[in-house]
mmCIF file of C-alpha atoms in Angstrom:
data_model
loop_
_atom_site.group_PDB
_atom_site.id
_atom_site.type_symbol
_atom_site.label_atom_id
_atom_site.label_comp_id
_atom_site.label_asym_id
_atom_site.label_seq_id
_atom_site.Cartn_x
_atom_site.Cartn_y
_atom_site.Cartn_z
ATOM 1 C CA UNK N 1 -20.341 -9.641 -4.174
ATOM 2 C CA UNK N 2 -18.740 -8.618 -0.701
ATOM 3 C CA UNK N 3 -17.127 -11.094 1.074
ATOM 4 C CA UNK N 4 -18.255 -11.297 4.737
ATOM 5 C CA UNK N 5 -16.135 -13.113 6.571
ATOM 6 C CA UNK N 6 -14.296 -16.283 7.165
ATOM 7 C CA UNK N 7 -16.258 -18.546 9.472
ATOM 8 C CA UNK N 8 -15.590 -22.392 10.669
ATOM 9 C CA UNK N 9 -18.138 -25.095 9.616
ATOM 10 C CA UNK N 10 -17.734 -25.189 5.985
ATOM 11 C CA UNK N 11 -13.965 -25.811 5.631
ATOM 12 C CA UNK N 12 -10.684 -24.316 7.355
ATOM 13 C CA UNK N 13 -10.835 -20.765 6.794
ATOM 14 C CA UNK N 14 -13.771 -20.761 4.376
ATOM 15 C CA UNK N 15 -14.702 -17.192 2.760
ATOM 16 C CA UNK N 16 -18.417 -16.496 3.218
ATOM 17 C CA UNK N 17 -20.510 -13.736 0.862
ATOM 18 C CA UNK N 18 -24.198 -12.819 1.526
ATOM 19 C CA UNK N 19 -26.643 -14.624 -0.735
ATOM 20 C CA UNK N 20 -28.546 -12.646 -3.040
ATOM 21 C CA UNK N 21 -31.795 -13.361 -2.016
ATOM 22 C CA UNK N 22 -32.294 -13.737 1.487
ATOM 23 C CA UNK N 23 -28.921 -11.923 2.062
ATOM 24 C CA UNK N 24 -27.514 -14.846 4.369
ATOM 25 C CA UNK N 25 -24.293 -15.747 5.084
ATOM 26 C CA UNK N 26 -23.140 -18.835 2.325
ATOM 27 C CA UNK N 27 -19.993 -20.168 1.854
ATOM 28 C CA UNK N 28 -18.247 -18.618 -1.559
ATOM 29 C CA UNK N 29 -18.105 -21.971 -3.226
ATOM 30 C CA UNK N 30 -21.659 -23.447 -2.268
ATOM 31 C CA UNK N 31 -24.100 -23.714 -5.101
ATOM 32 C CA UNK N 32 -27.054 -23.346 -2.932
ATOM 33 C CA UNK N 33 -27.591 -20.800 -0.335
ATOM 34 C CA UNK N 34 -27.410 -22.596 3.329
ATOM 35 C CA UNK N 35 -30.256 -20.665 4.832
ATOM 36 C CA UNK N 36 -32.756 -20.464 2.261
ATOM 37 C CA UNK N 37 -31.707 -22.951 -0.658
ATOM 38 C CA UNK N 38 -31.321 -20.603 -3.145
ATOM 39 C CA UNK N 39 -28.870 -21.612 -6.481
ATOM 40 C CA UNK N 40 -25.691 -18.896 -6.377
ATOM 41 C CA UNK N 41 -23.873 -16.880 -8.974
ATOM 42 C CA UNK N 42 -20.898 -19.263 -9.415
ATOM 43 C CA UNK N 43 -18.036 -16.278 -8.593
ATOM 44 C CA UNK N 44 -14.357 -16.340 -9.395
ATOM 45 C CA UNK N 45 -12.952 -19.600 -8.062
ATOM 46 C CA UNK N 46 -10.690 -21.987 -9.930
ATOM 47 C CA UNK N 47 -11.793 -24.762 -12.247
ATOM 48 C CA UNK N 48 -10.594 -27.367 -9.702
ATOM 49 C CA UNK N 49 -12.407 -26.091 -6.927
ATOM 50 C CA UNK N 50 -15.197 -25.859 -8.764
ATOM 51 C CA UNK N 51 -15.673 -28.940 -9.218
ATOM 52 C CA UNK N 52 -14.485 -30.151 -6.129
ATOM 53 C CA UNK N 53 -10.829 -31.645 -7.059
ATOM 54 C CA UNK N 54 -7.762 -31.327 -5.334
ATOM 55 C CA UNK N 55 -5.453 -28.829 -8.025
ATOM 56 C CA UNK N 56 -2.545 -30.940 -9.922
ATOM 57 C CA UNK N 57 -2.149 -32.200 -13.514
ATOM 58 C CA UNK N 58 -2.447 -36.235 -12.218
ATOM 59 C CA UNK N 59 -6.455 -36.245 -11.980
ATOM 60 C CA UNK N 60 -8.465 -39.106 -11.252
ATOM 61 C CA UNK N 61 -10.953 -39.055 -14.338
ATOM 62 C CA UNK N 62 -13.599 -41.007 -13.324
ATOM 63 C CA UNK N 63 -13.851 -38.879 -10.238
ATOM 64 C CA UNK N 64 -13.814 -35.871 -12.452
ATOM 65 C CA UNK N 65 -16.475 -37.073 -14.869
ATOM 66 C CA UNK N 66 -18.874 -37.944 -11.750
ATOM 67 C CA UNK N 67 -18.849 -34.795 -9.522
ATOM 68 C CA UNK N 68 -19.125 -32.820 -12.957
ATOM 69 C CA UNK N 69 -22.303 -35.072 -13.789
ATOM 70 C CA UNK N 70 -23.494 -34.420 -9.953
ATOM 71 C CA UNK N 71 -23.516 -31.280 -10.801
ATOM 72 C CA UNK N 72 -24.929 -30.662 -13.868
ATOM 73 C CA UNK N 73 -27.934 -33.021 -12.203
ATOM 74 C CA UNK N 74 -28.587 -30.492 -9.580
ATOM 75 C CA UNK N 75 -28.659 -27.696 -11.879
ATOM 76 C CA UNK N 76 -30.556 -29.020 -14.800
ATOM 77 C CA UNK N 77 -33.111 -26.377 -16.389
ATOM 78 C CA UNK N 78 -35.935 -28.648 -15.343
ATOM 79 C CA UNK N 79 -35.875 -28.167 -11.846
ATOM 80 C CA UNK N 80 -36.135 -24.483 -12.295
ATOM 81 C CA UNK N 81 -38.603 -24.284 -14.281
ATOM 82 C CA UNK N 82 -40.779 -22.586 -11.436
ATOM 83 C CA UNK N 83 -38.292 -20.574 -9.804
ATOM 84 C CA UNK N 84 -37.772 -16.715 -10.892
ATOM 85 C CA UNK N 85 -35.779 -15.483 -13.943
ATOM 86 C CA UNK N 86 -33.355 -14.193 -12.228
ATOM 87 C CA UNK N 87 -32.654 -17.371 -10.484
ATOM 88 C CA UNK N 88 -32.917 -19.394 -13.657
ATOM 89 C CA UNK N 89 -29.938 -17.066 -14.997
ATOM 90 C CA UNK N 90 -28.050 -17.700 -11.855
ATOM 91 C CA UNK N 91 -28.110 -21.466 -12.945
ATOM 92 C CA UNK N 92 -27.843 -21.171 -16.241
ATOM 93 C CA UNK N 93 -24.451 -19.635 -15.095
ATOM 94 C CA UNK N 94 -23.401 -21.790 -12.901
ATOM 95 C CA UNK N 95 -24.069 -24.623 -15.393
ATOM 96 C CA UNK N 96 -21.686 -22.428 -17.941
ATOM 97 C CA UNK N 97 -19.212 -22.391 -15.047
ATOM 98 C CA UNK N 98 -19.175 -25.652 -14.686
ATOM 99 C CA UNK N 99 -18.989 -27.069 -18.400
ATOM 100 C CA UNK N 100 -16.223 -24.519 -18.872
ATOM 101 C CA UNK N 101 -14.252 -26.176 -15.836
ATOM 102 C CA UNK N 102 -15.263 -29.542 -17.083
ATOM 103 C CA UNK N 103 -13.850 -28.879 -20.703
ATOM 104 C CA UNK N 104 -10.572 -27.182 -19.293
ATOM 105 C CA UNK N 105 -9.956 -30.166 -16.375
ATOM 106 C CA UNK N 106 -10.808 -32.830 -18.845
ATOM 107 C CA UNK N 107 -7.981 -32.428 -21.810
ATOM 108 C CA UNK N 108 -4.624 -32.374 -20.296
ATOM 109 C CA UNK N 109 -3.228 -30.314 -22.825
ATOM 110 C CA UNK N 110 -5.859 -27.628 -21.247
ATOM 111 C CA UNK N 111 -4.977 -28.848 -17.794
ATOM 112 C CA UNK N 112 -1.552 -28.723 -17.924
ATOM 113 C CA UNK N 113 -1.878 -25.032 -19.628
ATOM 114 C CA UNK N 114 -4.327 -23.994 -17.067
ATOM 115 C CA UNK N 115 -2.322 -25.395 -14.184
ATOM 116 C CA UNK N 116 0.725 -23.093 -15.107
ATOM 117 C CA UNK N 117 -1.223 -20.428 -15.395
ATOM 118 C CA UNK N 118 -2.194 -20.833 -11.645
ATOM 119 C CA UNK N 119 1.163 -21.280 -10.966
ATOM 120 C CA UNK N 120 1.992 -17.896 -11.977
ATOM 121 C CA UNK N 121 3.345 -19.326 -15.443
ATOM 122 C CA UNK N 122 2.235 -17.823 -18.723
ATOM 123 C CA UNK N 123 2.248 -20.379 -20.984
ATOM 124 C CA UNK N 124 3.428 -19.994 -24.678
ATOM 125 C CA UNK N 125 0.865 -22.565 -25.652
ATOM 126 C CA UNK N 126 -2.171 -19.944 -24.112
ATOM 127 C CA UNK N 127 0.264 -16.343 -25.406
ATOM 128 C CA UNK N 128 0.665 -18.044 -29.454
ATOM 129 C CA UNK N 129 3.923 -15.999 -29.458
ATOM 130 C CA UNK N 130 6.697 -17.002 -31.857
ATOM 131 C CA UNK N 131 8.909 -20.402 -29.988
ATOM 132 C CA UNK N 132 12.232 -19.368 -29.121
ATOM 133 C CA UNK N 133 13.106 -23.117 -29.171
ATOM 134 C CA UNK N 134 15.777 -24.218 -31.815
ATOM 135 C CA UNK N 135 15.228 -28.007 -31.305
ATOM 136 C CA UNK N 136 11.492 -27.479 -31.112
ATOM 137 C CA UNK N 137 10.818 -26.066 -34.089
ATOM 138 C CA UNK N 138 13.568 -27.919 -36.126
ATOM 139 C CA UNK N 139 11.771 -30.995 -35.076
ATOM 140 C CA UNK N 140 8.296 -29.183 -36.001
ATOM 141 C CA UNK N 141 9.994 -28.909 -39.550
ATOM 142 C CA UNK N 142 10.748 -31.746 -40.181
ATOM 143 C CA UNK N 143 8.007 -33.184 -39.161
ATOM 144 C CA UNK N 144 6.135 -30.858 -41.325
ATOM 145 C CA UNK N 145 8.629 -32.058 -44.611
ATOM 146 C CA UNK N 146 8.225 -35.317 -43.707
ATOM 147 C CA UNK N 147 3.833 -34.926 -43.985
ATOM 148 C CA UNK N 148 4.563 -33.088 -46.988
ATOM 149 C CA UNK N 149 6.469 -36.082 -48.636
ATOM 150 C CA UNK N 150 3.923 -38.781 -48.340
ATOM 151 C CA UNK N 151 2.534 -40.075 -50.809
ATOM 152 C CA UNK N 152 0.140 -42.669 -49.378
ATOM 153 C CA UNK N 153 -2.439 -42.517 -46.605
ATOM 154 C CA UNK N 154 0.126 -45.291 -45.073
ATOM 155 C CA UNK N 155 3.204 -43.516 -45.074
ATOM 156 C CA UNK N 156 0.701 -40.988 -42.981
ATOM 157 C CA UNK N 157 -0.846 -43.618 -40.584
ATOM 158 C CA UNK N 158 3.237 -44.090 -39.916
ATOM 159 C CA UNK N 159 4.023 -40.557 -39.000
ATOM 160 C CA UNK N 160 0.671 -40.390 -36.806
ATOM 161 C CA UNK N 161 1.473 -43.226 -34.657
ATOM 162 C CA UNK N 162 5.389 -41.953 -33.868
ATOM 163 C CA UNK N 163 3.634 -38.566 -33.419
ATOM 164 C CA UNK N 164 1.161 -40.545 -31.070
ATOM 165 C CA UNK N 165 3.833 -42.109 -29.178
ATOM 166 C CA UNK N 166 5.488 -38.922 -28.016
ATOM 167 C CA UNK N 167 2.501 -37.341 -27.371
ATOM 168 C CA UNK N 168 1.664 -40.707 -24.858
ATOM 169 C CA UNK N 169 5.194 -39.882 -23.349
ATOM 170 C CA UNK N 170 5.159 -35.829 -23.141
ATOM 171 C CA UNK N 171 2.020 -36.426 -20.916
ATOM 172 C CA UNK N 172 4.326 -38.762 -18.591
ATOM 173 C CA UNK N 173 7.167 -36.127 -18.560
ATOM 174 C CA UNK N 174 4.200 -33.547 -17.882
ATOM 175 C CA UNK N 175 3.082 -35.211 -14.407
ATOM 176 C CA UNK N 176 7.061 -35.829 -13.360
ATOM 177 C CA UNK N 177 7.401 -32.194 -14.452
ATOM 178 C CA UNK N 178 4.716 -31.228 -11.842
ATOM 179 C CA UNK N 179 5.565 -33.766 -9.314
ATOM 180 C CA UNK N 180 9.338 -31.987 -9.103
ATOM 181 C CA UNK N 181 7.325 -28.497 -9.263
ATOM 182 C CA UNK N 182 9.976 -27.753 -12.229
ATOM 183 C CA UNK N 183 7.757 -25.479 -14.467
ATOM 184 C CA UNK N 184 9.911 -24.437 -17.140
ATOM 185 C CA UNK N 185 10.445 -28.025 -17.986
ATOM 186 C CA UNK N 186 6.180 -28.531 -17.732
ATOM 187 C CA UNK N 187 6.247 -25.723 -20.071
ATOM 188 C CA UNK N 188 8.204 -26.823 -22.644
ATOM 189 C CA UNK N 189 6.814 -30.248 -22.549
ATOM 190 C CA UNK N 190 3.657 -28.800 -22.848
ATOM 191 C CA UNK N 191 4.380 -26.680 -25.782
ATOM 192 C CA UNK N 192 5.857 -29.772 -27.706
ATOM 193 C CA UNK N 193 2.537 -31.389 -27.657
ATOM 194 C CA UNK N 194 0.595 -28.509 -28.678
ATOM 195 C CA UNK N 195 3.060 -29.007 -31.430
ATOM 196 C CA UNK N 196 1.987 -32.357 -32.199
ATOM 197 C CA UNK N 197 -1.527 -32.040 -31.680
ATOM 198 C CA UNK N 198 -1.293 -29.398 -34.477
ATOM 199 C CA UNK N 199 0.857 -32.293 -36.830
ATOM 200 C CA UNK N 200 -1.610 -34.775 -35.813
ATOM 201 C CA UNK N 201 -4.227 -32.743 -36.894
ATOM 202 C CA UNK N 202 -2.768 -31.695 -40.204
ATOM 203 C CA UNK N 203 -1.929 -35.623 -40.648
ATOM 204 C CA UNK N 204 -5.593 -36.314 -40.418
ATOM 205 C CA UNK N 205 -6.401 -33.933 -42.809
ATOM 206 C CA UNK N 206 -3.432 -35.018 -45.585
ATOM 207 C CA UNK N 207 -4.910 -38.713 -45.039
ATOM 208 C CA UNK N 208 -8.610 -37.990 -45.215
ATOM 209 C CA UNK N 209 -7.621 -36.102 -48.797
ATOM 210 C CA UNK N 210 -5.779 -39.027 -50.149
ATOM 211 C CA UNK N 211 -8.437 -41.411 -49.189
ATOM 212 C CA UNK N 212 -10.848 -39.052 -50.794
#
């Protein structure tokens, strides 16, 4: 889609396209044409301004949660149910658009991973590639040896609530990570809880067996 021009009236400096059916002038971020209403392809802008939030880890959910359900409203299949197919698609898309936003914004783990990325920071928790972090993965080890050497489902429930409680405080050093725009340390605190998120998840497995 060719970008038109930058105009004033729908932000500082907003970028304007044509709309695809009555080939007006809309803003690049509206869902609806201006001129004649139509629902627009949803384009290439980030998951925070997609859904209308300022860009930082420290997100206020209950904001989040109620501009993405304003959303989805005005782009439920029901209300086009009359219009063309190629403007159902056009929704449909947008709705994608918007639940993949939603689902990124909403876990901070994804947040925090997705925020780096727009920071020009390619995460090792996105790129899978092997840690070159003694401490990290000595600590994964263990953690790992101590899983394997439990032998009730409360020896397990122990692990998972220490793994819990540095989980609860990697989030905190996340947002003080951000707030000091110091990325490398965002990054590795974000890779140590993709660590434990993978323990936790092994931990609820172990337990569910020996409960079994």
């Amino acid at each position: 889609m060719a970008v038109v021009e930058k105009i004033g009236g729908a932000g500082a400096g907003a970028t304007f396209v044509p709309c695809w059916s009555c080939k007006g002038p809309v803003a690049s971020r509206a869902l609806f044409c201006h001129t004649c209403g139509a629902v627009q392809a949803p384009g290439s802008t980030d998951h925070f301004t997609r859904l209308g939030m300022a860009p930082g880890f420290d997100l206020d959910d209950e904001k989040l949660e109620k501009q993405y359900l304003g959303f989805q409203r005005v782009l439920h299949p029901d209300r086009f149910a009359g219009k063309p197919a190629k403007e159902r698609l056009i929704a449909e898309s947008q709705a994608v658009a918007l639940n993949e936003a939603y689902e990124t914004l909403n876990d901070p783990l994804k947040r925090a991973t997705y925020l780096l990325g727009l920071k020009g920071v390619n995460s090792e928790v996105t790129e899978e590639k092997t840690v070159n972090d003694p401490a990290l993965l000595m600590e994964a080890l263990e953690k790992r040896e101590a899983l394997a050497e439990a032998e009730s489902a409360d020896a397990i429930e122990d692990l998972m609530i220490s793994a819990g409680t540095t989980a609860i405080q990697l989030l905190s050093d996340i947002s003080l990570a951000f707030a000091a725009d110091d990325l490398a340390a965002a990054n590795r605190s974000v890779l140590r809880l993709k660590y434990l998120r993978k323990f936790l998840e092994e931990a609820r497995l172990r337990r569910a067996a020996l409960e079994s």
